[in-house]
mmCIF file of N, CA and C in Angstrom:
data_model
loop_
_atom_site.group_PDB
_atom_site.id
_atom_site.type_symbol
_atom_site.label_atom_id
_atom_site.label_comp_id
_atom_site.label_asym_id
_atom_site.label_seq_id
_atom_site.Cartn_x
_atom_site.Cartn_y
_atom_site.Cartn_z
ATOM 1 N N UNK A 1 9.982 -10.227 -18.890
ATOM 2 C CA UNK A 1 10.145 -9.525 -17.634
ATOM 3 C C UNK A 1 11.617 -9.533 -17.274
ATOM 4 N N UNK A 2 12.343 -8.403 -16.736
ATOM 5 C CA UNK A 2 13.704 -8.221 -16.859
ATOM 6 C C UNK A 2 13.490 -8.571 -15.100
ATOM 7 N N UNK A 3 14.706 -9.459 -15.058
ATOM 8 C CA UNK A 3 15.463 -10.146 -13.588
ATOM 9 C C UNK A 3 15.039 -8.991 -12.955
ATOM 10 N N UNK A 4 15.549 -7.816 -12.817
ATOM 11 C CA UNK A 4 15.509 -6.563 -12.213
ATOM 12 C C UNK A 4 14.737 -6.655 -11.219
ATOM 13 N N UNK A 5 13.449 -6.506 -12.187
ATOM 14 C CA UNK A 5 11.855 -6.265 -11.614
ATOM 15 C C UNK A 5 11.692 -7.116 -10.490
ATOM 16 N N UNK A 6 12.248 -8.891 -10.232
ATOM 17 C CA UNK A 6 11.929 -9.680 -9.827
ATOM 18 C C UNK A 6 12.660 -9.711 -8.346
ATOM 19 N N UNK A 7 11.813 -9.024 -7.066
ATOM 20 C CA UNK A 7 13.033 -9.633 -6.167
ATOM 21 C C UNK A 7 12.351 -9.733 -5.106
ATOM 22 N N UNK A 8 12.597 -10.601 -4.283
ATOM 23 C CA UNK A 8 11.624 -10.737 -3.020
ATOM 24 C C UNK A 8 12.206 -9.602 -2.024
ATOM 25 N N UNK A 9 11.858 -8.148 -2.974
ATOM 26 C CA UNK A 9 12.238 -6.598 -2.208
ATOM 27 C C UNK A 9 12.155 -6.468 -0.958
ATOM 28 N N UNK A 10 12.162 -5.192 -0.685
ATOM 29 C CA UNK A 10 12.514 -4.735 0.181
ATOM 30 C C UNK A 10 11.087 -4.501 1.163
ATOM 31 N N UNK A 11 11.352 -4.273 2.464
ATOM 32 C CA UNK A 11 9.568 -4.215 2.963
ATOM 33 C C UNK A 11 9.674 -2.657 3.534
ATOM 34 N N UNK A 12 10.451 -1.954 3.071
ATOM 35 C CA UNK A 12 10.507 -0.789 3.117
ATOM 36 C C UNK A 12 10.860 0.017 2.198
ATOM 37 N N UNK A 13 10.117 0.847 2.044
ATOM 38 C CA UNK A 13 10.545 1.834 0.908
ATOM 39 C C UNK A 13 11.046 3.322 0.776
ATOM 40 N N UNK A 14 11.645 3.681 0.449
ATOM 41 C CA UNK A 14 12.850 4.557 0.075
ATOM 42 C C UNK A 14 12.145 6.172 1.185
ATOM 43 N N UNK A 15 11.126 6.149 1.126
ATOM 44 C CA UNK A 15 9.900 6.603 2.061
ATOM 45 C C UNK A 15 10.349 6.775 3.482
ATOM 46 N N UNK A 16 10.101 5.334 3.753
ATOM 47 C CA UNK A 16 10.574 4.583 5.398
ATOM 48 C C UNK A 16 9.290 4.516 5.157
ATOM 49 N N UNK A 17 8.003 4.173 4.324
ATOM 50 C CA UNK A 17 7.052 3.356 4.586
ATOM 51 C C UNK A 17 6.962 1.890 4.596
ATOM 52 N N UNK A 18 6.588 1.110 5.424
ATOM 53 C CA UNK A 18 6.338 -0.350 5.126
ATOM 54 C C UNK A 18 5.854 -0.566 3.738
ATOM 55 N N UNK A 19 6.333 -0.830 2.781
ATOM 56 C CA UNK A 19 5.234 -1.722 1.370
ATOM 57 C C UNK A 19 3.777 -2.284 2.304
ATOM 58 N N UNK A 20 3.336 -1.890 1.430
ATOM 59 C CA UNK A 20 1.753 -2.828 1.082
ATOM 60 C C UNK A 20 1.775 -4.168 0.325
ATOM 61 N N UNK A 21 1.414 -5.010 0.780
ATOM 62 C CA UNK A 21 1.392 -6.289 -0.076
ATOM 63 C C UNK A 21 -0.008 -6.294 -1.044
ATOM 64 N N UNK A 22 -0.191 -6.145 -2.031
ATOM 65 C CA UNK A 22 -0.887 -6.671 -2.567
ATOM 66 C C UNK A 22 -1.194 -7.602 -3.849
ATOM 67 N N UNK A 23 -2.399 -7.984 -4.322
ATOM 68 C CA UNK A 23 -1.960 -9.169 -5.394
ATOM 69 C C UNK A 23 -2.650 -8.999 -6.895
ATOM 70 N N UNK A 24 -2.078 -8.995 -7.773
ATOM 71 C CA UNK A 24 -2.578 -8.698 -9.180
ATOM 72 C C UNK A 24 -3.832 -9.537 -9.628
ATOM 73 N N UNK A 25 -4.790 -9.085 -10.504
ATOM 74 C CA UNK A 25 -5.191 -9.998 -10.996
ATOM 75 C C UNK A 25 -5.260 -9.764 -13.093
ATOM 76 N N UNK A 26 -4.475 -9.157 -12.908
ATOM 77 C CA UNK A 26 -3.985 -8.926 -14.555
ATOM 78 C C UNK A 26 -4.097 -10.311 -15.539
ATOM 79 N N UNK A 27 -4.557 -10.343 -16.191
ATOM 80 C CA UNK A 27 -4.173 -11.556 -17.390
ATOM 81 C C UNK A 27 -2.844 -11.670 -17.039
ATOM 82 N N UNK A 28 -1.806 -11.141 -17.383
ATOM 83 C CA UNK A 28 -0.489 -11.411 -17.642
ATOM 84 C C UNK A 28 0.204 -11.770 -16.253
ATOM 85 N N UNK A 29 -0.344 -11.410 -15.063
ATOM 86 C CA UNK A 29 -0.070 -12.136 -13.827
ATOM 87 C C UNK A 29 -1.191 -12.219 -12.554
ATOM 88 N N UNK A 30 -1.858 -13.268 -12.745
ATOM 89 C CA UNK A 30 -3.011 -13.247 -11.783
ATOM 90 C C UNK A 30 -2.333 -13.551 -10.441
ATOM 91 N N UNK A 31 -3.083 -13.862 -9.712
ATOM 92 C CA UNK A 31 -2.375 -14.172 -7.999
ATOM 93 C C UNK A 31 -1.037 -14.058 -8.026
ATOM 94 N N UNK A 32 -0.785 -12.712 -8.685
ATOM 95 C CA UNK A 32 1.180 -12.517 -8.363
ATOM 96 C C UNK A 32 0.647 -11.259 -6.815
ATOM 97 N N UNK A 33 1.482 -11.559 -6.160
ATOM 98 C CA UNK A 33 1.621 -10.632 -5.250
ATOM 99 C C UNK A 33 2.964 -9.759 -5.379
ATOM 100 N N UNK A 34 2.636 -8.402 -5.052
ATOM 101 C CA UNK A 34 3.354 -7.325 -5.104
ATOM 102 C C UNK A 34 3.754 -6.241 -3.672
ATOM 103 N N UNK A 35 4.977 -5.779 -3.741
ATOM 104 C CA UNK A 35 4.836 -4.734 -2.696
ATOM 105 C C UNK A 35 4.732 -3.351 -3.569
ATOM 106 N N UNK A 36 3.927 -2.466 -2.833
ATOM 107 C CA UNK A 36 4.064 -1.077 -3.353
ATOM 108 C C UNK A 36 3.684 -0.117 -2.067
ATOM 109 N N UNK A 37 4.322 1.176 -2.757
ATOM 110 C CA UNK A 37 4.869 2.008 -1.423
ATOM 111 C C UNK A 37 3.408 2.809 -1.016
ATOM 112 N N UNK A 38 2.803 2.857 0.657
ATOM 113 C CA UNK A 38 1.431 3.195 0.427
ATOM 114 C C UNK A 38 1.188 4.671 0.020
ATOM 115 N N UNK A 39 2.417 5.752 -0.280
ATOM 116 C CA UNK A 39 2.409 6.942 -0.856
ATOM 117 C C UNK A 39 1.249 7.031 -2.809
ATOM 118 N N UNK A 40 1.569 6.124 -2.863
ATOM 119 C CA UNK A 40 1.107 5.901 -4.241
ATOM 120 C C UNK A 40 -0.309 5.942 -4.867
ATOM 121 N N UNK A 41 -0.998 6.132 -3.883
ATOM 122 C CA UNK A 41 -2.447 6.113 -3.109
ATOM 123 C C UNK A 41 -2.823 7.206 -2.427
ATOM 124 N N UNK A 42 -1.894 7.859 -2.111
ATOM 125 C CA UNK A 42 -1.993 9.020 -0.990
ATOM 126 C C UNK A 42 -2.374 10.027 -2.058
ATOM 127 N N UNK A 43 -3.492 11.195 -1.798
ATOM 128 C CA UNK A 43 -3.769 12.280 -2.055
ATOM 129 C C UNK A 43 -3.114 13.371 -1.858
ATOM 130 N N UNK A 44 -2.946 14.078 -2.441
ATOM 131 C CA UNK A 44 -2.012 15.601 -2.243
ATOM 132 C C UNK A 44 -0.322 15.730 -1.589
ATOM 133 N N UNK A 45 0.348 14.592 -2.133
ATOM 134 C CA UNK A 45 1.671 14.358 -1.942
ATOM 135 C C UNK A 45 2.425 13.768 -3.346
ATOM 136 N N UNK A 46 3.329 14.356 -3.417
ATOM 137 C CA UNK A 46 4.333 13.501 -4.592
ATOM 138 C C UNK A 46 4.422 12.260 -4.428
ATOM 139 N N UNK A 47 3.604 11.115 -5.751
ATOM 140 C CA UNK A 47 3.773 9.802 -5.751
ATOM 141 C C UNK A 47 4.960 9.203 -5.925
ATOM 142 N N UNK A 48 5.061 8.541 -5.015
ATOM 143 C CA UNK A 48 5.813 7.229 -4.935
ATOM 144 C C UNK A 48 5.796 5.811 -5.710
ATOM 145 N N UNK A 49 6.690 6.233 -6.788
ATOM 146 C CA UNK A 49 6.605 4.936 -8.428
ATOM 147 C C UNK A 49 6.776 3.929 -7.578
ATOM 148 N N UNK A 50 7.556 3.595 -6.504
ATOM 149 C CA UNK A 50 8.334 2.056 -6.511
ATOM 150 C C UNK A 50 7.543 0.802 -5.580
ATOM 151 N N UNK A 51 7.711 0.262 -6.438
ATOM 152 C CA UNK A 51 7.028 -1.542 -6.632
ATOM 153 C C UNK A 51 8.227 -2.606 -6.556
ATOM 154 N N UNK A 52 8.296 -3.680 -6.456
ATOM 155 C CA UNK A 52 8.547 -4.987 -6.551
ATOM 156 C C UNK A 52 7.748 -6.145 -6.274
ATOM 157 N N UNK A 53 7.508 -6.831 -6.971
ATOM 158 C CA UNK A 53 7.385 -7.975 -7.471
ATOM 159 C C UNK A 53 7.590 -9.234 -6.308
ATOM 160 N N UNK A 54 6.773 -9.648 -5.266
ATOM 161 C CA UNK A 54 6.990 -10.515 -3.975
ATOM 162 C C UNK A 54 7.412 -12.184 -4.605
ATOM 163 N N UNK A 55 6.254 -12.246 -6.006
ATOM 164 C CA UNK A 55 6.534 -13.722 -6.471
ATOM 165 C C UNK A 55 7.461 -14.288 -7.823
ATOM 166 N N UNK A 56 7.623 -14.659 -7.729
ATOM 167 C CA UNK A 56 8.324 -14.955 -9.331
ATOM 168 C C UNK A 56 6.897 -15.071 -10.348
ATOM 169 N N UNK A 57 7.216 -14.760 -11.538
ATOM 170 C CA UNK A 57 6.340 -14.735 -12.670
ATOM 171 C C UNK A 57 6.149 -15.829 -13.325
ATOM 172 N N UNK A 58 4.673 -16.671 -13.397
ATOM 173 C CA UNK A 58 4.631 -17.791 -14.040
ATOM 174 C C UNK A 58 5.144 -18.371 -15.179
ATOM 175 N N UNK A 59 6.525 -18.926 -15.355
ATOM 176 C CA UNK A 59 6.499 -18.776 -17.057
ATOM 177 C C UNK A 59 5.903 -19.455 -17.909
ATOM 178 N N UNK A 60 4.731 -20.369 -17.789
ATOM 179 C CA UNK A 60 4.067 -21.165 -18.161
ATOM 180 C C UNK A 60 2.553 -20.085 -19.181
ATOM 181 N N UNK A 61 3.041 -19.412 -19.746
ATOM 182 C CA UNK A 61 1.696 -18.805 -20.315
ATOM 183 C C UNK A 61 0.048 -19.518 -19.982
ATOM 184 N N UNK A 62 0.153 -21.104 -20.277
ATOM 185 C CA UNK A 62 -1.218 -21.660 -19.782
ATOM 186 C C UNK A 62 -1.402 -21.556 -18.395
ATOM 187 N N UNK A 63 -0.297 -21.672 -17.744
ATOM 188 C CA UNK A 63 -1.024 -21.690 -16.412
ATOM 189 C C UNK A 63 -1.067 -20.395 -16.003
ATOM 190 N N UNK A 64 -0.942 -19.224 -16.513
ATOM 191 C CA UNK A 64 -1.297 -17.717 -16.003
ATOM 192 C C UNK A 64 -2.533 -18.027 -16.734
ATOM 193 N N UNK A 65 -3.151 -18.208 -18.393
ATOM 194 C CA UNK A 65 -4.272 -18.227 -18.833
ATOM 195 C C UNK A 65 -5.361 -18.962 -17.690
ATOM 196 N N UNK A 66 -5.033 -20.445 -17.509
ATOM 197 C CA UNK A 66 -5.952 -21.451 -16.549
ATOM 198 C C UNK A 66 -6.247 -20.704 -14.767
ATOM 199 N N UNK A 67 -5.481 -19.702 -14.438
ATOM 200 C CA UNK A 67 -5.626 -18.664 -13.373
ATOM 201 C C UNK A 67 -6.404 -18.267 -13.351
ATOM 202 N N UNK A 68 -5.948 -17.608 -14.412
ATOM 203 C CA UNK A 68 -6.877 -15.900 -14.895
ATOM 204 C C UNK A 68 -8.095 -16.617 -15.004
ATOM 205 N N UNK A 69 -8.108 -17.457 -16.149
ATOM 206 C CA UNK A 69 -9.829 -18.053 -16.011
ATOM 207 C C UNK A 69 -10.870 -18.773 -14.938
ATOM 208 N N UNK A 70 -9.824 -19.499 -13.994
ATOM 209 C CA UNK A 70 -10.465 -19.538 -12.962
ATOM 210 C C UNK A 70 -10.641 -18.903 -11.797
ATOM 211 N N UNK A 71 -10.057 -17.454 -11.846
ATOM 212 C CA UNK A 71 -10.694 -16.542 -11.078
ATOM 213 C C UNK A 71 -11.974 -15.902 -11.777
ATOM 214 N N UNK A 72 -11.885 -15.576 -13.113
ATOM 215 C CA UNK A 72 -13.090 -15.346 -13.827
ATOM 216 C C UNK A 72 -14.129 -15.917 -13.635
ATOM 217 N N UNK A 73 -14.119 -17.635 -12.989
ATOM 218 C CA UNK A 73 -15.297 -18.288 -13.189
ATOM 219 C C UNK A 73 -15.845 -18.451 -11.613
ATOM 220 N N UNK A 74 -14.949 -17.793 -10.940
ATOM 221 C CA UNK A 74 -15.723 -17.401 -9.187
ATOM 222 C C UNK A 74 -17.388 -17.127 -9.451
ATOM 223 N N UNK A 75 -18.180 -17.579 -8.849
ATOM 224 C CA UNK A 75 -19.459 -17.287 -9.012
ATOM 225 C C UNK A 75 -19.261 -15.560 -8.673
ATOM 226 N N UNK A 76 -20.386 -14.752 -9.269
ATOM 227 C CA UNK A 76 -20.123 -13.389 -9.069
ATOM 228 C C UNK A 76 -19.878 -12.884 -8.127
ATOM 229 N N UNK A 77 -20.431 -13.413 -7.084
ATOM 230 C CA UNK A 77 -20.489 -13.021 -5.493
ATOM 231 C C UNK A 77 -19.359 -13.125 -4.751
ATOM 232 N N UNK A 78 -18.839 -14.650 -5.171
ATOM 233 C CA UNK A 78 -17.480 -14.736 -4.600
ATOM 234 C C UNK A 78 -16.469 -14.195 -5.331
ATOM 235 N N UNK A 79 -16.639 -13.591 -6.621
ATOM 236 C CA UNK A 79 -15.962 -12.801 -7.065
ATOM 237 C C UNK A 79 -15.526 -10.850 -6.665
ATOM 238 N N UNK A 80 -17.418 -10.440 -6.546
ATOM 239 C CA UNK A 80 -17.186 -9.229 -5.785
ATOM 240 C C UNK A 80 -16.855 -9.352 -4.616
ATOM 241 N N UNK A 81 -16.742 -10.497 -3.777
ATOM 242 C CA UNK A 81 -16.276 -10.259 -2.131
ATOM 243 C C UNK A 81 -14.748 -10.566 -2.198
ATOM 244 N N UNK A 82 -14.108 -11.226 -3.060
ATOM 245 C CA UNK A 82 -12.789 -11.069 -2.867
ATOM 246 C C UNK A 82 -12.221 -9.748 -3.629
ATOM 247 N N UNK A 83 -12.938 -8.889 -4.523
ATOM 248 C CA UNK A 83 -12.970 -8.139 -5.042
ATOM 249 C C UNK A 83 -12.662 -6.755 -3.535
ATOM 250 N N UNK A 84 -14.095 -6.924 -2.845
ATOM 251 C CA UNK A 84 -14.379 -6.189 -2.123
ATOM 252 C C UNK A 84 -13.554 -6.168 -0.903
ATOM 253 N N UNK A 85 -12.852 -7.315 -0.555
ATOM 254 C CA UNK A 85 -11.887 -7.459 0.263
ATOM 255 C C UNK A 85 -10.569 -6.819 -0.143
ATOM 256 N N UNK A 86 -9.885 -7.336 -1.367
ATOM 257 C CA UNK A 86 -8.797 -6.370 -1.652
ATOM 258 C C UNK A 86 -8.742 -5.167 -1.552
ATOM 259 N N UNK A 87 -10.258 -4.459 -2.014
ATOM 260 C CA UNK A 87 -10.092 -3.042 -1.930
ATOM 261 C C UNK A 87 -10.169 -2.417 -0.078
ATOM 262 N N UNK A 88 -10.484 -3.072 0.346
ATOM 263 C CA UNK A 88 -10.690 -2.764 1.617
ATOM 264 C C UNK A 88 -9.037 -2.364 2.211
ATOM 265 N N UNK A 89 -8.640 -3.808 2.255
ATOM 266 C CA UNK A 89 -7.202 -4.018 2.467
ATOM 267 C C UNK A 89 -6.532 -2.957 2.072
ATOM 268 N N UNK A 90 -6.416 -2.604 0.657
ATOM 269 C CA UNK A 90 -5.992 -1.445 0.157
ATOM 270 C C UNK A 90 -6.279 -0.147 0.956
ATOM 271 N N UNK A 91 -7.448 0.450 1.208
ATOM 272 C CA UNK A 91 -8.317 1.290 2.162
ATOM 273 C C UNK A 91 -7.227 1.253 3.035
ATOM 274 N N UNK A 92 -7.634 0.409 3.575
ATOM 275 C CA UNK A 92 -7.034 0.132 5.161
ATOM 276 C C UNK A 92 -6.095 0.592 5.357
ATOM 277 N N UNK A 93 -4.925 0.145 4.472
ATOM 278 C CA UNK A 93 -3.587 0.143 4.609
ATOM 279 C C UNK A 93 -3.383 2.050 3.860
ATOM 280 N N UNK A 94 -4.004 2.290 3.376
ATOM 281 C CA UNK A 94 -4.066 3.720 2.975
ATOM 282 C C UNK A 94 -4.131 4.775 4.184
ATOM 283 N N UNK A 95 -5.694 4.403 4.666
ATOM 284 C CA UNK A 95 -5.953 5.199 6.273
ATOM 285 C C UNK A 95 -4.544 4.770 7.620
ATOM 286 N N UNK A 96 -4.130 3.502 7.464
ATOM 287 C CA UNK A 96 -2.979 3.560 8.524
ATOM 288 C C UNK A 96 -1.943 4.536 8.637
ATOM 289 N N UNK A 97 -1.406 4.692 7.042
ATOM 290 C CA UNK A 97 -0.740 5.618 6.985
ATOM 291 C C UNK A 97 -1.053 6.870 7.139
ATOM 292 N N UNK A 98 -2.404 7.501 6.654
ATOM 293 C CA UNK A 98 -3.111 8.764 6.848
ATOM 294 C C UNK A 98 -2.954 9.009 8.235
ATOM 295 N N UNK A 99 -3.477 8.081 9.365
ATOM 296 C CA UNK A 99 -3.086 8.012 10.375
ATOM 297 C C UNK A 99 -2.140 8.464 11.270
ATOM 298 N N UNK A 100 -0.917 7.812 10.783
ATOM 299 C CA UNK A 100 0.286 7.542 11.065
ATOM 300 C C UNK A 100 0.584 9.349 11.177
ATOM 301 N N UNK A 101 0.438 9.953 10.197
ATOM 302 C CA UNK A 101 0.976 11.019 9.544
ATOM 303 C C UNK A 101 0.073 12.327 10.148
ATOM 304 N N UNK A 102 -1.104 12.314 10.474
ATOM 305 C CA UNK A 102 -2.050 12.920 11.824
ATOM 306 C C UNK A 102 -1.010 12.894 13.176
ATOM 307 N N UNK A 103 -0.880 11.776 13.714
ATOM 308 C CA UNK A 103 -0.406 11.744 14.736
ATOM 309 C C UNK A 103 0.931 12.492 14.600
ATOM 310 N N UNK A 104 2.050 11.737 13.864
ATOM 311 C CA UNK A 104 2.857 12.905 13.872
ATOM 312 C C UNK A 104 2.552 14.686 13.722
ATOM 313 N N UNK A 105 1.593 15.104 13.146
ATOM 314 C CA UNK A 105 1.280 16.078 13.003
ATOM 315 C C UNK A 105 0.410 16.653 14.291
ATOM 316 N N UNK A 106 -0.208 15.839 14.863
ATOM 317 C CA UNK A 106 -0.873 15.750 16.467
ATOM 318 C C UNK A 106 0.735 16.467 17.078
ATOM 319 N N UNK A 107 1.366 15.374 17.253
ATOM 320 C CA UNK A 107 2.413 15.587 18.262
ATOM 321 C C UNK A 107 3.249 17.242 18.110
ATOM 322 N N UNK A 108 3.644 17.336 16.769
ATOM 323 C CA UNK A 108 4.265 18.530 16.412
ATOM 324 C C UNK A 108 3.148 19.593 17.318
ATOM 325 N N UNK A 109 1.986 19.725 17.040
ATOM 326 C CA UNK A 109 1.357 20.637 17.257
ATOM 327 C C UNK A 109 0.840 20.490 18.810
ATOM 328 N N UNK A 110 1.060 19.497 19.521
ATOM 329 C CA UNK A 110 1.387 19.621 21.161
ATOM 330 C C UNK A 110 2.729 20.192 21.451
ATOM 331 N N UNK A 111 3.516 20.199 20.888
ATOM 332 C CA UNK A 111 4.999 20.546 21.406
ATOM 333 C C UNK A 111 5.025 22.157 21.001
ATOM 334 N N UNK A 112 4.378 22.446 19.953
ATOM 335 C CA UNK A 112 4.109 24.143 19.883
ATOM 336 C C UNK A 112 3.590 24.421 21.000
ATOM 337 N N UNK A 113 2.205 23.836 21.110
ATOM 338 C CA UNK A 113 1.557 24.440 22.211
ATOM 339 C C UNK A 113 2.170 24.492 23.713
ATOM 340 N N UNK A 114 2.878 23.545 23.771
ATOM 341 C CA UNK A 114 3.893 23.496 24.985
ATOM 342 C C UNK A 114 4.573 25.071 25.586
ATOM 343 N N UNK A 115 5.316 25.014 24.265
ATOM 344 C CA UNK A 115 6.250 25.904 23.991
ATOM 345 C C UNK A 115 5.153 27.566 24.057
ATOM 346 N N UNK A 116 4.134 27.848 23.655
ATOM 347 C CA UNK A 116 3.703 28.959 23.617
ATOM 348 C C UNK A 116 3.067 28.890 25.041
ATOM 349 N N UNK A 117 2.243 28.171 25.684
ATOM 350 C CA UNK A 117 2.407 28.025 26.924
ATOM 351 C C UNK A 117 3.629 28.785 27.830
ATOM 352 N N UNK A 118 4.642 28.128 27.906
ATOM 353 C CA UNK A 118 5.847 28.101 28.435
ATOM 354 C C UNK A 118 6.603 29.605 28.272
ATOM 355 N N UNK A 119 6.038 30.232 26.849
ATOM 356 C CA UNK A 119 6.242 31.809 27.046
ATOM 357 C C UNK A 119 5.463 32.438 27.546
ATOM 358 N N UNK A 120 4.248 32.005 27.186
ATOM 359 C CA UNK A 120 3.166 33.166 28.067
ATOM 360 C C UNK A 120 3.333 33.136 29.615
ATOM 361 N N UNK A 121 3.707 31.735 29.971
ATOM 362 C CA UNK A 121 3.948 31.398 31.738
ATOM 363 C C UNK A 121 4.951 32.759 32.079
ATOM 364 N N UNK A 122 6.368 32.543 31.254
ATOM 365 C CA UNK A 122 7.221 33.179 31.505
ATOM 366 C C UNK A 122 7.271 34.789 31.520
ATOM 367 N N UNK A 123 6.818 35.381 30.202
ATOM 368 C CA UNK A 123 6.108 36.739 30.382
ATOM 369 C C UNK A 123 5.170 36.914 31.544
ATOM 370 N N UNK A 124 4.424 36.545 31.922
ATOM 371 C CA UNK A 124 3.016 36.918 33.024
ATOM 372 C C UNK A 124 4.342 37.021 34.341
ATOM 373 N N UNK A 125 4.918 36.008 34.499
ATOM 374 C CA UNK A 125 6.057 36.156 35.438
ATOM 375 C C UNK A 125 6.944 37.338 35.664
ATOM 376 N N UNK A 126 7.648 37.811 34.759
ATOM 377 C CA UNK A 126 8.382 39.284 34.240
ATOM 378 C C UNK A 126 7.444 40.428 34.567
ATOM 379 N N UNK A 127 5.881 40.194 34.847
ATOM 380 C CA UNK A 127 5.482 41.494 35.453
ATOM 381 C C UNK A 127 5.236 41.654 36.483
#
């Protein structure tokens, strides 16, 4: 893993979105937590590649293996509910932004209406 990758980044991204924190469970890095930009997720917009890396990378190969396997050995249940929790989180943090991006689009489209208002007032006046 090149230094690069590794930095307790930025919590904003190039976007002006907050990163999402979330946490791997890859063989090659289990409970690593990551930021990534919540565009990346988003439907019908140009994705957003950029990530960093929140933890340093185990360099202990056994103890990423002894991880990985003892998240594997979560009884199933407590496996799909932390399962089911990440994805939520993920969700979540997806719809905030969906959100986010309504409202601005809310607002734009009160300030039209303002404005077409504000001519029709003015014409009806002129006669």
């Amino acid at each position: 893993m090149s230094s690069s990758s590794y930095a307790f980044g930025p919590t904003e991204c190039k976007c002006g979105l907050s990163l999402m924190t979330l946490t791997s469970w890859t063989r090659d890095n289990p409970a690593r937590r990551f930021g990534v930009c919540p565009n990346k997720y988003k439907k019908g917009i140009k994705h957003c590649k950029r990530w960093y890396w929140n933890d340093p990378e185990l360099e202990n190969k056994w103890y990423r293996t002894q991880l990985y396997e003892m998240h594997l050995l979560l009884n199933p249940s407590q496996r799909e509910e932390l399962e089911n929790e990440l994805t939520s989180r993920e969700e979540l943090a997806v719809l905030q932004v969906e959100f986010a991006d309504m409202e601005g689009q809310m607002q734009q489209l009160m300030e039209e209406l303002k404005k077409s208002q504000k001519m029709l007032s003015f014409g009806s006046q002129l006669r």
